[in-house]
mmCIF file of C-alpha atoms in Angstrom:
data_model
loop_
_atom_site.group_PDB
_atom_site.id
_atom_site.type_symbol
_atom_site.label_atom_id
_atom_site.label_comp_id
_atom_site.label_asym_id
_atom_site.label_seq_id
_atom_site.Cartn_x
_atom_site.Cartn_y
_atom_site.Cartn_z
ATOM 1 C CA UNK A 1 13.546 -50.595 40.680
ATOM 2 C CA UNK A 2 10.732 -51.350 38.468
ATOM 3 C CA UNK A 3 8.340 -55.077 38.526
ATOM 4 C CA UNK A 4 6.514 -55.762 35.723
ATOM 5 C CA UNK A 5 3.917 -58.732 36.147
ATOM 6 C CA UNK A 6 4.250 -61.144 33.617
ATOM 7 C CA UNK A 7 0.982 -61.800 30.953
ATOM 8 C CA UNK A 8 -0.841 -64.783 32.936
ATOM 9 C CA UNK A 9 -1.119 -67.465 30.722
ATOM 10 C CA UNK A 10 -3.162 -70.676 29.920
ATOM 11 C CA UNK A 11 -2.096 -73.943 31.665
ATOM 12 C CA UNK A 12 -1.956 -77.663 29.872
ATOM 13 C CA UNK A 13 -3.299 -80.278 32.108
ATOM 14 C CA UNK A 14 -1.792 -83.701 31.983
ATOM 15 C CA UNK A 15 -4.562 -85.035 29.891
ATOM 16 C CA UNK A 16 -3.960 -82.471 27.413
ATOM 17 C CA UNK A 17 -7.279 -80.611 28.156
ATOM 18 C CA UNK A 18 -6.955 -76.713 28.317
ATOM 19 C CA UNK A 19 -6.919 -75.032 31.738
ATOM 20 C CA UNK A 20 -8.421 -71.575 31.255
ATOM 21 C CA UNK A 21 -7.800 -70.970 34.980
ATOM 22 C CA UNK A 22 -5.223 -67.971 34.554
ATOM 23 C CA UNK A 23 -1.743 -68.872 36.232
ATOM 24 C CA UNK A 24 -0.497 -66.498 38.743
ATOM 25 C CA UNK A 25 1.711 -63.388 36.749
ATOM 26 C CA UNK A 26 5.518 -63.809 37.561
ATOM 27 C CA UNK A 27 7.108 -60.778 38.989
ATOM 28 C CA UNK A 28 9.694 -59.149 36.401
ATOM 29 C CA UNK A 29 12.357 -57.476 38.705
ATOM 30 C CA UNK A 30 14.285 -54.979 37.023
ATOM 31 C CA UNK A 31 16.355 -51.615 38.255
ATOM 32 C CA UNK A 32 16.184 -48.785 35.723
ATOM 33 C CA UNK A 33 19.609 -46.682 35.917
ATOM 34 C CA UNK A 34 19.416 -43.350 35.931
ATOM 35 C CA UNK A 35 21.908 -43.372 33.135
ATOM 36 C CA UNK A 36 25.153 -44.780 32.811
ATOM 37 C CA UNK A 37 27.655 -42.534 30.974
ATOM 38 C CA UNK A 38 31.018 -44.691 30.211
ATOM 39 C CA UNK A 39 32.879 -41.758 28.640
ATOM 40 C CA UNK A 40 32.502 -39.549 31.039
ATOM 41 C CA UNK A 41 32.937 -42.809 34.012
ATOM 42 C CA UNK A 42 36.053 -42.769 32.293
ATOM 43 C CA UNK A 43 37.137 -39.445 31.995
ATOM 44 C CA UNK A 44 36.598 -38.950 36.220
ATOM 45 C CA UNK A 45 38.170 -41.304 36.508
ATOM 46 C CA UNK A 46 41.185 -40.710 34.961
ATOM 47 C CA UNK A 47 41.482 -37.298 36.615
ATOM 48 C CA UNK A 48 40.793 -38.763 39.642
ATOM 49 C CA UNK A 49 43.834 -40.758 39.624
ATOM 50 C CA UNK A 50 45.970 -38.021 38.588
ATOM 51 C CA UNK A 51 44.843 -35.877 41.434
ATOM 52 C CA UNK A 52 46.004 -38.055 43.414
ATOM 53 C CA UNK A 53 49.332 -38.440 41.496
ATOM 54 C CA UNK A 54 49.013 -41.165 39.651
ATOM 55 C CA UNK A 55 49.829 -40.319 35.716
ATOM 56 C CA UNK A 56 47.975 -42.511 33.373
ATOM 57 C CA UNK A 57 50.736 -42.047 30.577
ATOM 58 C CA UNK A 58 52.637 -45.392 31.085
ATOM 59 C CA UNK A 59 51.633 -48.781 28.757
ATOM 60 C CA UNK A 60 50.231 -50.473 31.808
ATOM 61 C CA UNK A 61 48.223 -46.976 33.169
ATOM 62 C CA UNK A 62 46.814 -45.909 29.966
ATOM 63 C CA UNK A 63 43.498 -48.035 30.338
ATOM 64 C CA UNK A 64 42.888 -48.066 33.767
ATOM 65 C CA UNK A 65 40.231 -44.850 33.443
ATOM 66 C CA UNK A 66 38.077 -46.855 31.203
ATOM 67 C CA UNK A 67 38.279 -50.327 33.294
ATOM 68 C CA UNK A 68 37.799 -48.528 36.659
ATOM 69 C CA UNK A 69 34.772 -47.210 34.761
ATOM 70 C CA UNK A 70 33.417 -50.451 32.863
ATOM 71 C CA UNK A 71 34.338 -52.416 36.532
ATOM 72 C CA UNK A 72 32.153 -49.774 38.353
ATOM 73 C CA UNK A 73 29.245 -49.530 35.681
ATOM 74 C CA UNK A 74 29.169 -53.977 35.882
ATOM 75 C CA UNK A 75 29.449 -53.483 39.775
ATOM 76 C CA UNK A 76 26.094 -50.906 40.373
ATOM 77 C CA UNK A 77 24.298 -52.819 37.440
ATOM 78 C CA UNK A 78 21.803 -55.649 38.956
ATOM 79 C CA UNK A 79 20.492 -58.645 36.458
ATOM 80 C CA UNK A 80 17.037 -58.517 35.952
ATOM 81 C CA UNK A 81 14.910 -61.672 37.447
ATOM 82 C CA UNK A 82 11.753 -62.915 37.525
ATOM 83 C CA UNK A 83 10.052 -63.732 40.395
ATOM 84 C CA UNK A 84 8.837 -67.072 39.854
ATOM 85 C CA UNK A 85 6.539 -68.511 42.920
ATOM 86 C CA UNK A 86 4.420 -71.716 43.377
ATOM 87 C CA UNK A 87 1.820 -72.972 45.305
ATOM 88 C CA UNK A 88 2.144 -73.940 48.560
ATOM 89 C CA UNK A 89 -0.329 -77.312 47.780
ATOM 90 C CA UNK A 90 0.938 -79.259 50.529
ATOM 91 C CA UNK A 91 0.410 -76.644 53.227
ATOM 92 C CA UNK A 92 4.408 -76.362 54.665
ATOM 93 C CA UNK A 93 5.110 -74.466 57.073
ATOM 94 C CA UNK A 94 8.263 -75.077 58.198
ATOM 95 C CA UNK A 95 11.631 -73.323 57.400
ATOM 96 C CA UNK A 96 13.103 -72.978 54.213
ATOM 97 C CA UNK A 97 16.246 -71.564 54.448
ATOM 98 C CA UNK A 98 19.152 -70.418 51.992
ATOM 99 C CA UNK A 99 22.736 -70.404 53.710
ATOM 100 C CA UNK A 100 26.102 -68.559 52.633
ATOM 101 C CA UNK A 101 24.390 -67.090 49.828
ATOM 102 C CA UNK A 102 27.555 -64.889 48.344
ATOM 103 C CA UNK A 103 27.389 -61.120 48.585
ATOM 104 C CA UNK A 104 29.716 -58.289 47.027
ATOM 105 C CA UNK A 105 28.501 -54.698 47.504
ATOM 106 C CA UNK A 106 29.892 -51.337 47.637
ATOM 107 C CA UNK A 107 29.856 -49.228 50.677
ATOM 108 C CA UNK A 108 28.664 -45.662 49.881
ATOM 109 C CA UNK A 109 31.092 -44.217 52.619
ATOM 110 C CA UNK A 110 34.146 -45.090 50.524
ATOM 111 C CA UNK A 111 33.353 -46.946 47.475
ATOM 112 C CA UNK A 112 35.392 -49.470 48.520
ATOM 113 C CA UNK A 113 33.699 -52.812 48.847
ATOM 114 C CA UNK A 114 32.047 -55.096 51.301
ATOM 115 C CA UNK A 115 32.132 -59.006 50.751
ATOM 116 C CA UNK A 116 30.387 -62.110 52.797
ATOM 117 C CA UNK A 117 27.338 -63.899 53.361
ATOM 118 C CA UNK A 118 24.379 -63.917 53.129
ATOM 119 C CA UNK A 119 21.609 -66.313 55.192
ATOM 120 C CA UNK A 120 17.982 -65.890 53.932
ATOM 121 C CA UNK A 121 14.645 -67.875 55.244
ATOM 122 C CA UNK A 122 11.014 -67.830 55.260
ATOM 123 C CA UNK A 123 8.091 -69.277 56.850
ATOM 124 C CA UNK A 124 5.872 -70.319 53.714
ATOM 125 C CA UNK A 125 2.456 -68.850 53.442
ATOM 126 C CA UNK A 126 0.176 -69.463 50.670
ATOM 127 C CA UNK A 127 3.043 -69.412 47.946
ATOM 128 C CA UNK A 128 6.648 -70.727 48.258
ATOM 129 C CA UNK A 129 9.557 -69.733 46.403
ATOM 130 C CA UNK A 130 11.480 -70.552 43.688
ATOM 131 C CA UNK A 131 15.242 -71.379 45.489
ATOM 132 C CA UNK A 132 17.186 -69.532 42.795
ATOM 133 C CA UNK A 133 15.053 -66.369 43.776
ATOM 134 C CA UNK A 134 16.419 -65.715 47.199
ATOM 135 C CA UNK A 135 19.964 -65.125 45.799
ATOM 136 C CA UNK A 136 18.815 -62.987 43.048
ATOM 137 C CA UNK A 137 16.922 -60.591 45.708
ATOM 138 C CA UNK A 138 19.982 -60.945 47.637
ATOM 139 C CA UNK A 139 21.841 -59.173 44.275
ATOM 140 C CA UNK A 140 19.318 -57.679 43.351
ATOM 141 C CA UNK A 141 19.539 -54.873 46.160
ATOM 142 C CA UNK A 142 23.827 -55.482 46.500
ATOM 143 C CA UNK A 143 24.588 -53.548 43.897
ATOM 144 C CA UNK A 144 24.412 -50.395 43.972
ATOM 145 C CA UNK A 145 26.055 -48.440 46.846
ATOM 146 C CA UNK A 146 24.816 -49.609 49.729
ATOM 147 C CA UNK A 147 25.551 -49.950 54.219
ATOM 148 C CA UNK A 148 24.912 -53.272 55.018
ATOM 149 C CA UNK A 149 22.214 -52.603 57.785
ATOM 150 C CA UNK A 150 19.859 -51.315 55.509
ATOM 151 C CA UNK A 151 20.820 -54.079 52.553
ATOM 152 C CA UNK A 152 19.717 -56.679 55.195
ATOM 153 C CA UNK A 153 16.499 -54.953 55.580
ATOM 154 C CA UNK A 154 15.745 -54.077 52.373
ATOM 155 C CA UNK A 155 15.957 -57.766 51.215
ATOM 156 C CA UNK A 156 13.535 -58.708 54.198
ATOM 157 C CA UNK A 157 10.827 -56.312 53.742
ATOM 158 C CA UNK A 158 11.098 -56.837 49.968
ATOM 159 C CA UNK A 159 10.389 -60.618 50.958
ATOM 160 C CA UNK A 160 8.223 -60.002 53.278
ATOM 161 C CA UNK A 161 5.735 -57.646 50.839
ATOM 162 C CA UNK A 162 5.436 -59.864 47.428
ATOM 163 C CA UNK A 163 5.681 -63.505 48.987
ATOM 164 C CA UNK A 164 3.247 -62.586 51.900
ATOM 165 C CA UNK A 165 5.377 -65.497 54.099
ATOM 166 C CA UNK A 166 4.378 -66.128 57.735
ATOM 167 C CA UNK A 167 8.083 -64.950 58.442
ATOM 168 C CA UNK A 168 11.382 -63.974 56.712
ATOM 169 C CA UNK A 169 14.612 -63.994 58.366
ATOM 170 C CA UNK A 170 17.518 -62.294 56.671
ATOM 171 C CA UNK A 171 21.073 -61.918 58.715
ATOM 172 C CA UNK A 172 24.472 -60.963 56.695
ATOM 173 C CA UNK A 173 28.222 -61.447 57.836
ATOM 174 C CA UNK A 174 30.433 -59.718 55.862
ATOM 175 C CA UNK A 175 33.945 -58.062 55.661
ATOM 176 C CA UNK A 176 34.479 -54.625 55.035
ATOM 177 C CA UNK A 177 37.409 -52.997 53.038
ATOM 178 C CA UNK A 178 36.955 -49.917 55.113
ATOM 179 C CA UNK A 179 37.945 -51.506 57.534
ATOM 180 C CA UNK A 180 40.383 -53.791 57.185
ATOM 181 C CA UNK A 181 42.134 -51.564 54.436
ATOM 182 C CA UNK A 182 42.281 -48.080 55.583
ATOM 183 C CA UNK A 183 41.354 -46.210 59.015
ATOM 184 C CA UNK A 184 41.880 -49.187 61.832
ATOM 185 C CA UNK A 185 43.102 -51.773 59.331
ATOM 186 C CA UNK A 186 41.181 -54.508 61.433
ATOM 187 C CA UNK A 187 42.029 -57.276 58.694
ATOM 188 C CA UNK A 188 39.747 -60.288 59.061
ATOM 189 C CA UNK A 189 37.280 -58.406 61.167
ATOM 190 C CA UNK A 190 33.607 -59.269 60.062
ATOM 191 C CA UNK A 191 30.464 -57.165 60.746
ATOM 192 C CA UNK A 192 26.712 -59.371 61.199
ATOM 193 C CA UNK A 193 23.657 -57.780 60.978
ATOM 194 C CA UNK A 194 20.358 -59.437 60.846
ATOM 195 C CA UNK A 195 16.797 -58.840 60.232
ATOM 196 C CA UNK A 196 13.736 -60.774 61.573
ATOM 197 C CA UNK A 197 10.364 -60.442 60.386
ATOM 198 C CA UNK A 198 6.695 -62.117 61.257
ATOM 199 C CA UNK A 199 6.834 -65.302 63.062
ATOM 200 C CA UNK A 200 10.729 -65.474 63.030
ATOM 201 C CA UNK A 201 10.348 -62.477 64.997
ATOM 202 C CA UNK A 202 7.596 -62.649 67.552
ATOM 203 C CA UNK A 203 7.907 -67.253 68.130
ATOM 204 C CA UNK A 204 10.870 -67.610 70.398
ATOM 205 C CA UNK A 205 10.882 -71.315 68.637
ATOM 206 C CA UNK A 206 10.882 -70.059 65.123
ATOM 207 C CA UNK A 207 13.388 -67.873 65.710
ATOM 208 C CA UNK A 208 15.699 -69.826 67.760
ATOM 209 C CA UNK A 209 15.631 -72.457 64.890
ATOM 210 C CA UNK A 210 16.843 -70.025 62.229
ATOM 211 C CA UNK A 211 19.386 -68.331 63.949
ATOM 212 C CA UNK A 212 20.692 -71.703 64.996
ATOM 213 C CA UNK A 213 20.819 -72.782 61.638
ATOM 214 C CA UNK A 214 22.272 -69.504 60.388
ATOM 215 C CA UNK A 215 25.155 -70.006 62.947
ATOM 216 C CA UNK A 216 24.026 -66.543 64.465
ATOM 217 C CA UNK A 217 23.966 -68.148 68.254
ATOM 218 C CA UNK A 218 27.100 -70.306 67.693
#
């Protein structure tokens, strides 16, 4: 993963005067691949499936090599984002929480996917956030093969470092093909893992407010 700040820029003011004062840089979020490689995605892929006895010859077979590929390749690729933050003015310092924020990952046991929630909230400090931003962190760090334990604390600390919060809060429910599909076949079994950072962490209060609100304590 790679930021690039943003050229700070000049600000209008509503009288049309110039402000020189330089605006804060947004954050550009990005994830360099190492190098995608479609043909050869595809050719894996297509001995992969007849190693495992599958032919590839039939009509509805023939392009499954290069879809399996193209779905993988869309699957470990993360939009780029910027980072856009504001200024806390009014001084809050209460909660701001995002709720059943969708997540899709892989796991890197078995390639086989991992769907749910995700719950994400902060304790402002100087700067808050723009809403948008907490799902596209949440993304951001979903795609690419991943466990869900460190997922949940990847997106806190990465919180935690560039918005400089009082507290970030970060807990994930989420169902598990590798479970429910192969091995025990525990079908609409979930898995919840949370991370707690700052205040959320150390003020009983704080952080009996967020996982109430999460639904973590229900």
């Amino acid at each position: 993963m790679t930021e690039h700040p943003h050229p700070a820029v000049a600000r209008i003011d509503l009288h049309g005067d110039q402000d020189t004062t330089p605006a804060r840089p947004a954050l550009r979020v990005v994830h360099e691949p190492a190098g995608i490689d479609l043909a050869a995605a595809e050719a894996a892929a297509g001995q992969f499936l007849t190693a495992l006895g599958i032919p590839t010859t039939s009509e509805s077979l023939r392009g499954t090599p290069g879809r399996m590929a193209r779905a993988y390749a869309e699957l470990f690729s993360p939009r780029p984002f910027d980072l856009t933050t504001f200024p806390n003015d009014e001084g809050y310092d209460e909660l701001v929480l995002a709720r059943r924020i969708p997540v899709r990952s892989v796991c890197e046991h078995h390639l086989l996917p991992f769907t749910g929630t995700a719950h994400v909230g902060y304790l402002p400090g100087a700067r808050i956030l723009g809403l948008s931003k907490l799902a596209r962190v949440v993304e951001h760090f979903a795609c690419r093969p991943q466990v869900q334990e460190r997922l949940t604390k990847q997106i806190a600390d990465w919180l935690q470092t560039h918005l400089e919060p009082q507290g970030v809060g970060v807990v994930i429910e989420a169902e598990h093909a590798c479970m429910s599909l192969r091995g025990v076949q525990a079908t609409g079994s979930t898995t919840m893992t949370s991370t707690l950072l700052g205040l959320l962490r150390s003020d009983a209060r704080s952080r009996s407010e967020f996982l109430a609100l999460t639904g973590a304590t229900s």
